PDB file of C-alpha atoms in Angstrom:
ATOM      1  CA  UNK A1045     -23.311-158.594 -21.733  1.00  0.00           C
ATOM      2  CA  UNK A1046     -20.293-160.960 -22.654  1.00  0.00           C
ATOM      3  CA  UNK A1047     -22.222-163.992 -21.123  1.00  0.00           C
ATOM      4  CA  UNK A1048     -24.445-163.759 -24.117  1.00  0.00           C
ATOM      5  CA  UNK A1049     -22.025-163.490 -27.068  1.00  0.00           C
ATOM      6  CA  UNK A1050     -21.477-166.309 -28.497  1.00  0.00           C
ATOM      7  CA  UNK A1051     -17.292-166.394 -28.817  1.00  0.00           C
ATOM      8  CA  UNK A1052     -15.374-168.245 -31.137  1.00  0.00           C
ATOM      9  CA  UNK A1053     -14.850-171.493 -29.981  1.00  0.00           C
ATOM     10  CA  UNK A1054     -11.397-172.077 -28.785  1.00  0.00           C
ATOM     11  CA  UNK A1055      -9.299-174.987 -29.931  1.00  0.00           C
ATOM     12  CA  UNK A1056      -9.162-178.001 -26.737  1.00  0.00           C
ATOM     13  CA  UNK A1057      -7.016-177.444 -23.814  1.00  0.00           C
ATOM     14  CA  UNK A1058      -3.250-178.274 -24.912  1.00  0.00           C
ATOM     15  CA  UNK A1059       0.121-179.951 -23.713  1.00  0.00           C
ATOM     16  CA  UNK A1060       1.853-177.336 -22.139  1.00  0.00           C
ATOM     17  CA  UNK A1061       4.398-178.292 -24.394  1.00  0.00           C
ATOM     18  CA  UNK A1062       2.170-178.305 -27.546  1.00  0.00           C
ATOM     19  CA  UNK A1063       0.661-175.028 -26.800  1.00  0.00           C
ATOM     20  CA  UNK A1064       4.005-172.987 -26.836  1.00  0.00           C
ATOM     21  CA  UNK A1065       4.846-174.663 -30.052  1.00  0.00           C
ATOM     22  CA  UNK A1066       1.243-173.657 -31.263  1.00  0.00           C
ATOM     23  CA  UNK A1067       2.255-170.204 -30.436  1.00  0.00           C
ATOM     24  CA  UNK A1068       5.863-170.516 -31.952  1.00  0.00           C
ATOM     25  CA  UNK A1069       4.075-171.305 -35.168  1.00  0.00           C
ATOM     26  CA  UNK A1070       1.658-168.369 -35.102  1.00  0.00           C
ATOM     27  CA  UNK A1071       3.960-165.823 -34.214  1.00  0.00           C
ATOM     28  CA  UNK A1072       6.025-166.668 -37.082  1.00  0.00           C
ATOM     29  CA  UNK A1073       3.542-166.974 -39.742  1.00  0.00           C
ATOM     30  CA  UNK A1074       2.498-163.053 -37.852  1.00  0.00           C
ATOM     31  CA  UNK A1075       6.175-162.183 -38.626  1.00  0.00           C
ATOM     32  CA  UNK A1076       6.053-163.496 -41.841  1.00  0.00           C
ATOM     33  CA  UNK A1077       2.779-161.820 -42.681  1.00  0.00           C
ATOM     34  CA  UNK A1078       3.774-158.436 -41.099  1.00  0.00           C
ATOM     35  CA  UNK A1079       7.238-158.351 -42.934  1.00  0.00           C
ATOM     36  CA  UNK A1080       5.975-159.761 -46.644  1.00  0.00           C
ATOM     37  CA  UNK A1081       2.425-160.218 -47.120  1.00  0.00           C
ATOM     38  CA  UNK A1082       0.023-163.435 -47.169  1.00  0.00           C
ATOM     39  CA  UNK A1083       2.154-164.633 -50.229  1.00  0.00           C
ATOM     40  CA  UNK A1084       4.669-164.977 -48.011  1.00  0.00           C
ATOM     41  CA  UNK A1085       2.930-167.508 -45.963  1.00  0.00           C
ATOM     42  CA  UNK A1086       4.034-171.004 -47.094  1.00  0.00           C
ATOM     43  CA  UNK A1087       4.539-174.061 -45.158  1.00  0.00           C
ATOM     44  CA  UNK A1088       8.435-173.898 -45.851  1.00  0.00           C
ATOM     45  CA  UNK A1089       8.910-170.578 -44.937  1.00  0.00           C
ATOM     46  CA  UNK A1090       6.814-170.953 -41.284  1.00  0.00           C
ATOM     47  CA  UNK A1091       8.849-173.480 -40.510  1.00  0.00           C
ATOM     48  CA  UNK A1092      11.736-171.985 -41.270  1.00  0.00           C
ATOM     49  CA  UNK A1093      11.197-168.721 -39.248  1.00  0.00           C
ATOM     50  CA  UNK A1094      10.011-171.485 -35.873  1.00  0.00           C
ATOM     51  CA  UNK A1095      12.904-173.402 -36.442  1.00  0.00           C
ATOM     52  CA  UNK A1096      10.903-176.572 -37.143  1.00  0.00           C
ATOM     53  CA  UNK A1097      10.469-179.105 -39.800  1.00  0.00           C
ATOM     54  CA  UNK A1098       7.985-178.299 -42.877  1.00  0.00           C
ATOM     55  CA  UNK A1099       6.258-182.071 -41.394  1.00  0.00           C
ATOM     56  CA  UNK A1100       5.253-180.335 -38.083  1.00  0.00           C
ATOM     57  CA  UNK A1101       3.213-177.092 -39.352  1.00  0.00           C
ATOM     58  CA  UNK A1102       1.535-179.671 -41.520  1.00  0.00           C
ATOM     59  CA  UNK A1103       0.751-181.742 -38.872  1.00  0.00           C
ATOM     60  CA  UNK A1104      -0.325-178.950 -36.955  1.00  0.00           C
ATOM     61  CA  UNK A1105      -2.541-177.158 -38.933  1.00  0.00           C
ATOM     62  CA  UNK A1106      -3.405-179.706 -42.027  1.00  0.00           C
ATOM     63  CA  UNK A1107      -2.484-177.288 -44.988  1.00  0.00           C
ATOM     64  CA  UNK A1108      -1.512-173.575 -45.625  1.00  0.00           C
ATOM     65  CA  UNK A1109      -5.445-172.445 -45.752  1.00  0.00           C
ATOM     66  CA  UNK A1110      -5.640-174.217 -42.303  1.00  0.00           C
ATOM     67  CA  UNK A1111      -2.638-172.372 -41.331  1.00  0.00           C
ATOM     68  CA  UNK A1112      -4.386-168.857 -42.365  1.00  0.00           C
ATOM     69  CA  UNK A1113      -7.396-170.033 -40.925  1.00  0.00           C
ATOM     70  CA  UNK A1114      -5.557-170.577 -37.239  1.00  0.00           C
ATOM     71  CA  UNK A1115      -3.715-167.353 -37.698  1.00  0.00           C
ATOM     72  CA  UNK A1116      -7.253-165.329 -38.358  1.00  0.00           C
ATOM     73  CA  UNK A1117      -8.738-167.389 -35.378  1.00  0.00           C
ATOM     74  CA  UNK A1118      -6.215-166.251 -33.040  1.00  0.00           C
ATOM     75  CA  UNK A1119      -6.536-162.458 -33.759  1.00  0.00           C
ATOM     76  CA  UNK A1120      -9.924-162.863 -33.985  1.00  0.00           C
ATOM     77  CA  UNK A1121      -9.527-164.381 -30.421  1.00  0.00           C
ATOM     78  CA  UNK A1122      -7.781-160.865 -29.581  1.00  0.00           C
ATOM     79  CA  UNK A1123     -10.145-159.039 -30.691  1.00  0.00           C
ATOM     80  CA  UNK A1124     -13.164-160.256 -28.848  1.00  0.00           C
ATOM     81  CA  UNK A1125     -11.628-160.083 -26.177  1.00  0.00           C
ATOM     82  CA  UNK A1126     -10.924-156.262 -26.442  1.00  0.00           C
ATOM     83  CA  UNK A1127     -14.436-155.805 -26.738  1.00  0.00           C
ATOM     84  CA  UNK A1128     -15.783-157.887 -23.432  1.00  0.00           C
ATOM     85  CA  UNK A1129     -12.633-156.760 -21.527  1.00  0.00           C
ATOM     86  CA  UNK A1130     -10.499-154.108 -22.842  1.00  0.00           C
ATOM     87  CA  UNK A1131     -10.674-150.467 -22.562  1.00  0.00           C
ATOM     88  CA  UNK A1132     -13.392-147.953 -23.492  1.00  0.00           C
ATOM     89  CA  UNK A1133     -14.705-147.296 -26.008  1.00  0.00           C
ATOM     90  CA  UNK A1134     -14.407-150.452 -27.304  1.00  0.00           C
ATOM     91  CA  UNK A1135     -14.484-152.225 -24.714  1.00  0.00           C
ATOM     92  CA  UNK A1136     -17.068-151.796 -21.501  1.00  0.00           C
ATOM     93  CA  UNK A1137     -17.167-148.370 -19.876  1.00  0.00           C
ATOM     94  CA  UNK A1138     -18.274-146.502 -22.680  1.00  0.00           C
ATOM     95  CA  UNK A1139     -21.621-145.154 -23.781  1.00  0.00           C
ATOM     96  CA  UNK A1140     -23.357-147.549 -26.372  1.00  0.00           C
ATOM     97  CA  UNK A1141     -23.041-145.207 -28.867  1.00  0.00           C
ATOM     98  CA  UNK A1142     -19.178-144.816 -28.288  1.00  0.00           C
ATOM     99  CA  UNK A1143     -18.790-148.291 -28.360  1.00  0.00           C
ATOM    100  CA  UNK A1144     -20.540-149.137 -31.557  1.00  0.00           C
ATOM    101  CA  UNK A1145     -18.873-146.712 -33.258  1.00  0.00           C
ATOM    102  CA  UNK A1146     -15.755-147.990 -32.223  1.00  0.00           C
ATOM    103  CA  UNK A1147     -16.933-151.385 -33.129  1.00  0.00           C
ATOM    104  CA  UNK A1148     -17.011-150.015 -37.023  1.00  0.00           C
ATOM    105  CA  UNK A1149     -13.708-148.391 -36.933  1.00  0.00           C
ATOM    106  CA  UNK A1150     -11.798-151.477 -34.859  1.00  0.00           C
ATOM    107  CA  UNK A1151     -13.491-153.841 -37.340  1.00  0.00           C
ATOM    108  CA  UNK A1152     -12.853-152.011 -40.769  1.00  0.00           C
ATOM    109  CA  UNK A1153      -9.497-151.863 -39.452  1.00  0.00           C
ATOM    110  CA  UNK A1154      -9.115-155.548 -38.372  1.00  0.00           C
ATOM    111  CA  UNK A1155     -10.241-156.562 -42.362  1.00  0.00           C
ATOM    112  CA  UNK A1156      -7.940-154.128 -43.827  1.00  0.00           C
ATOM    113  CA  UNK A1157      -5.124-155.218 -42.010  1.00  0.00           C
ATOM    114  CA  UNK A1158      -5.674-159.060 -42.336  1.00  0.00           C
ATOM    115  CA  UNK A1159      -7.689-159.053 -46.041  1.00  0.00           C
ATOM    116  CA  UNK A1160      -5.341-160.452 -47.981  1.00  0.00           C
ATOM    117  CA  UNK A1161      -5.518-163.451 -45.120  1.00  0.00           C
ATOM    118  CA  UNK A1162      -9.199-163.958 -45.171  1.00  0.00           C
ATOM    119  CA  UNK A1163      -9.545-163.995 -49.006  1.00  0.00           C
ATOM    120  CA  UNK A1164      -6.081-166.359 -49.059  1.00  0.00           C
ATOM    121  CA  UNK A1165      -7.870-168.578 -46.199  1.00  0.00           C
ATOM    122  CA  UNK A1166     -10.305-169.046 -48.493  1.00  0.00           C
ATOM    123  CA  UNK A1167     -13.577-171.493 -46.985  1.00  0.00           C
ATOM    124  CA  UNK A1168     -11.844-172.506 -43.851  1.00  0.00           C
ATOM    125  CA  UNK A1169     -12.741-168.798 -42.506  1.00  0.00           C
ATOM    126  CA  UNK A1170     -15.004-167.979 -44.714  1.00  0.00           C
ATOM    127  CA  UNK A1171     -17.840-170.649 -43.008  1.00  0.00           C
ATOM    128  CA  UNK A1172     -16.786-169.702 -39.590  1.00  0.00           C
ATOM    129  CA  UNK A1173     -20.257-168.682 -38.438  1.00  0.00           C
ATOM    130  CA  UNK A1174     -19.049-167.764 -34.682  1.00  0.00           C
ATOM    131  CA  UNK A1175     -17.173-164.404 -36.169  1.00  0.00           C
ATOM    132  CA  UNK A1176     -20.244-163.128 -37.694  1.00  0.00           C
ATOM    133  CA  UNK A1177     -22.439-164.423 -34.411  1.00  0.00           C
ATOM    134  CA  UNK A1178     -20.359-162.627 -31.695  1.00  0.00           C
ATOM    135  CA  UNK A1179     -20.597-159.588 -33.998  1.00  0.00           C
ATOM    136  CA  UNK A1180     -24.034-159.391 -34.526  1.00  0.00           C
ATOM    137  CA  UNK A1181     -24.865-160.175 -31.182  1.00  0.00           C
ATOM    138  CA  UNK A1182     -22.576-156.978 -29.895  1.00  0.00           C
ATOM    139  CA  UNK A1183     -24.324-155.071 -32.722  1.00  0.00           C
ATOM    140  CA  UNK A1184     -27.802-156.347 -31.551  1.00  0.00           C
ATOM    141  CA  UNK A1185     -27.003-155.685 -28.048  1.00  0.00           C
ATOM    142  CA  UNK A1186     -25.737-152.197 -28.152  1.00  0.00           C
ATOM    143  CA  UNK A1187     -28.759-151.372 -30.364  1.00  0.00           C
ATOM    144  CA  UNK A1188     -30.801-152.680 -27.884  1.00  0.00           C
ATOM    145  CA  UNK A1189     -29.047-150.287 -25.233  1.00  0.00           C
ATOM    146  CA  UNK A1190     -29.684-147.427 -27.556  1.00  0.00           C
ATOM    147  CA  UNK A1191     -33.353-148.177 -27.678  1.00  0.00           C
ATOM    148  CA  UNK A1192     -33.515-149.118 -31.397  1.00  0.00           C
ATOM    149  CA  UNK A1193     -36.878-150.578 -32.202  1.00  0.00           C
ATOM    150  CA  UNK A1194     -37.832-153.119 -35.342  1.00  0.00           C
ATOM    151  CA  UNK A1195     -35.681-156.525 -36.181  1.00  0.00           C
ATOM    152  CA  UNK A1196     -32.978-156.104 -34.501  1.00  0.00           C
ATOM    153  CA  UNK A1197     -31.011-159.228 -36.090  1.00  0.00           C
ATOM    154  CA  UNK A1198     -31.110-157.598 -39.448  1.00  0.00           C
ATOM    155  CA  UNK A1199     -30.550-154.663 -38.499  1.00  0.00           C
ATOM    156  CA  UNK A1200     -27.692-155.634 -36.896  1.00  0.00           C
ATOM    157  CA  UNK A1201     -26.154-157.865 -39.839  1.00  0.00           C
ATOM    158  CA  UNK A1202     -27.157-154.833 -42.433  1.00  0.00           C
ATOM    159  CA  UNK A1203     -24.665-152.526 -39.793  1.00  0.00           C
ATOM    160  CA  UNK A1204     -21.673-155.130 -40.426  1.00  0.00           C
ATOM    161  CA  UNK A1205     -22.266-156.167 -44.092  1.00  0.00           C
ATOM    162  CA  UNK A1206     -20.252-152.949 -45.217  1.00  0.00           C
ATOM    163  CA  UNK A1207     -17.417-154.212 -43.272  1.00  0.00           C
ATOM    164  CA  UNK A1208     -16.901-157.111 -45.217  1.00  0.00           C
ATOM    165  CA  UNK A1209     -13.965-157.355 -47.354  1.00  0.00           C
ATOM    166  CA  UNK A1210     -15.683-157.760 -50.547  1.00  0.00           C
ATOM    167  CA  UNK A1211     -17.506-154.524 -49.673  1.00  0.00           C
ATOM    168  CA  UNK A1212     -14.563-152.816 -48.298  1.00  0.00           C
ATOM    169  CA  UNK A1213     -12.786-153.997 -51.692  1.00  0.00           C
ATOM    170  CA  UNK A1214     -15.439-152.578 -53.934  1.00  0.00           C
ATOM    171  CA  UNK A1215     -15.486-148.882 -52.196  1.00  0.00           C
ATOM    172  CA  UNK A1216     -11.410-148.573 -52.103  1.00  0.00           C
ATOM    173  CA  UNK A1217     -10.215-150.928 -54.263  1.00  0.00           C
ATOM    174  CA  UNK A1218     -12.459-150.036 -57.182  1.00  0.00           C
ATOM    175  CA  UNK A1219     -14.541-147.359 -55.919  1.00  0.00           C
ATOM    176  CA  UNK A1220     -11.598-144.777 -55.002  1.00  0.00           C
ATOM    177  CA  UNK A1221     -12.958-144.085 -51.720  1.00  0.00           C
ATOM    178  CA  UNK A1222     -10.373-143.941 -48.546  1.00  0.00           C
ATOM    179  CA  UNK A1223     -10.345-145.085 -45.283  1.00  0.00           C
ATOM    180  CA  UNK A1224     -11.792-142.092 -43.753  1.00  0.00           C
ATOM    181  CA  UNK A1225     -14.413-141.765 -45.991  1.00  0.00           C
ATOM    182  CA  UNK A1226     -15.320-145.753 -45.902  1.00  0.00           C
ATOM    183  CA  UNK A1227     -15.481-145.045 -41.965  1.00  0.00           C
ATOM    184  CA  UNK A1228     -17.473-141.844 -42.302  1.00  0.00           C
ATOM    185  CA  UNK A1229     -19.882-143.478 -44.546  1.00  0.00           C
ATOM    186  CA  UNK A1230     -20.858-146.210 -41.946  1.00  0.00           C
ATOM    187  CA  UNK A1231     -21.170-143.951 -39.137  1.00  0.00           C
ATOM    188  CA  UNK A1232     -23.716-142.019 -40.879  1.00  0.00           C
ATOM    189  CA  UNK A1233     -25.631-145.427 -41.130  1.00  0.00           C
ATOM    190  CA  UNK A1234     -25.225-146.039 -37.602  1.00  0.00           C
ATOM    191  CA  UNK A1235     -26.394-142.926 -36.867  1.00  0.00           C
ATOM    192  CA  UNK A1236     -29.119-142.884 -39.525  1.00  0.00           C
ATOM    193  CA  UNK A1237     -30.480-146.205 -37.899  1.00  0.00           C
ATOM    194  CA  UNK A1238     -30.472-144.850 -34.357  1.00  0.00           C
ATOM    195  CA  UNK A1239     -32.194-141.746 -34.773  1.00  0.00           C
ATOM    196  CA  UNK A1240     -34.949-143.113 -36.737  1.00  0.00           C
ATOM    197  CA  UNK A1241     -33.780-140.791 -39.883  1.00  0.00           C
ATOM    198  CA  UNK A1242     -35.238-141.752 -43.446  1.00  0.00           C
TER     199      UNK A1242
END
C-alpha cells in the first residue's frame, strides 16, 4: 500500500553538517512549543534555546510562519511514517477497520496537539496539498479493503473533513463537546459509511 501514497515531499538531501543543525533548530522550537505554547515560538527565542544567532533560523527557514511550517512538516513526517511502518493498528498488521479507526483517533490527536501551530503557520501549511493527499489516499485505500462501494475520493475527504481544526474548534471550542465524544462521533460515521447505514 505505501508505494501508492503520495508522502510529503521531503526537503533535498543535506550537509551532514547542515542537517544536524536543521534538527538542533527543530528540536528547540519542539521544546519551546511543548514548554510555552506557539506564542512562544519567535525567532529570538529558537535561537536562543539552539545556541545560535537570530541570523541563522532566518536563514534557515525564511520567517517564523516558515519556521512553524518546518516544525508541522517534520511531525507530519513522523506521522506517516507510523502509518506505512509502525505498529498495528495504525500501522500495517491490523484489520482495515482497526486501522482506520485508529487513523481518526491518531489524527484528531495530532491537530489537537499541534492546532495552535497550524492556525499560527498560517498559508505556508495551510496549501500543503501532500498532507491532505497521503490522507485521503490511506482513507481511500482502507475503504477500498473494506469493500466500500460509490466515490471513493469523496468519501474519503468527507471521513477527514471533521478532523480539521476549524471543525475540531467549532465542536469543543464552541460547541462544548470533548474529546471522547468528538472521537465517538466520527467513528459512528466511519461505521455508518461502511455498513451501508442511512
Amino acid at each position: 500500500m505505501s508505494k501508492d501514497l503520495p508522502l510529503l515531499v521531503s526537503a533535498p538531501a543535506e550537509r551532514r553538517d547542515a542537517a544536524r543543525n536543521r534538527r538542533a533548530l527543530l528540536d528547540a522550537a519542539a521544546e519551546l512549543m511543548g514548554g510555552c505554547g506557539a506564542e512562544a515560538l519567535t525567532m529570538d527565542a529558537v535561537a536562543a534555546r539552539a545556541g545560535v544567532g537570530k541570523g541563522t533560523v532566518f536563514r534557515r527557514f525564511g520567517s517564523r510562519e516558515g519556521l512553524m511550517a518546518s516544525l508541522l512538516n517534520h511531525r507530519e513526517e513522523e506521522w506517516q511514517a507510523a502509518v506505512i511502518s509502525g505498529p498495528p493498528p495504525l500501522g500495517p498488521g491490523a484489520e482495515p477497520m482497526d486501522r482506520l479507526l485508529a487513523f481518526g483517533a491518531s489524527r484528531l490527536r495530532l491537530h489537537l496537539d499541534q492546532g495552535a501551530l497550524i492556525e499560527a503557520a498560517g498559508r505556508t501549511w495551510g496549501e500543503n496539498y501532500a498532507v491532505l493527499g497521503f490522507a485521503s489516499m490511506h482513507v481511500r485505500i482502507l475503504l477500498g479493503l473494506l469493500g466500500v462501494e460509490g466515490n471513493l475520493p469523496y468519501l474519503a475527504t468527507a471521513i477527514i473533513a471533521p478532523l480539521g481544526i476549524p471543525v475540531l474548534r467549532q465542536q469543543i471550542d464552541h460547541g462544548g463537546m470533548t474529546e471522547e465524544q468528538v472521537l465517538a462521533g466520527w467513528s459512528e460515521l466511519v461505521q455508518r459509511i461502511v455498513k451501508g447505514t442511512p
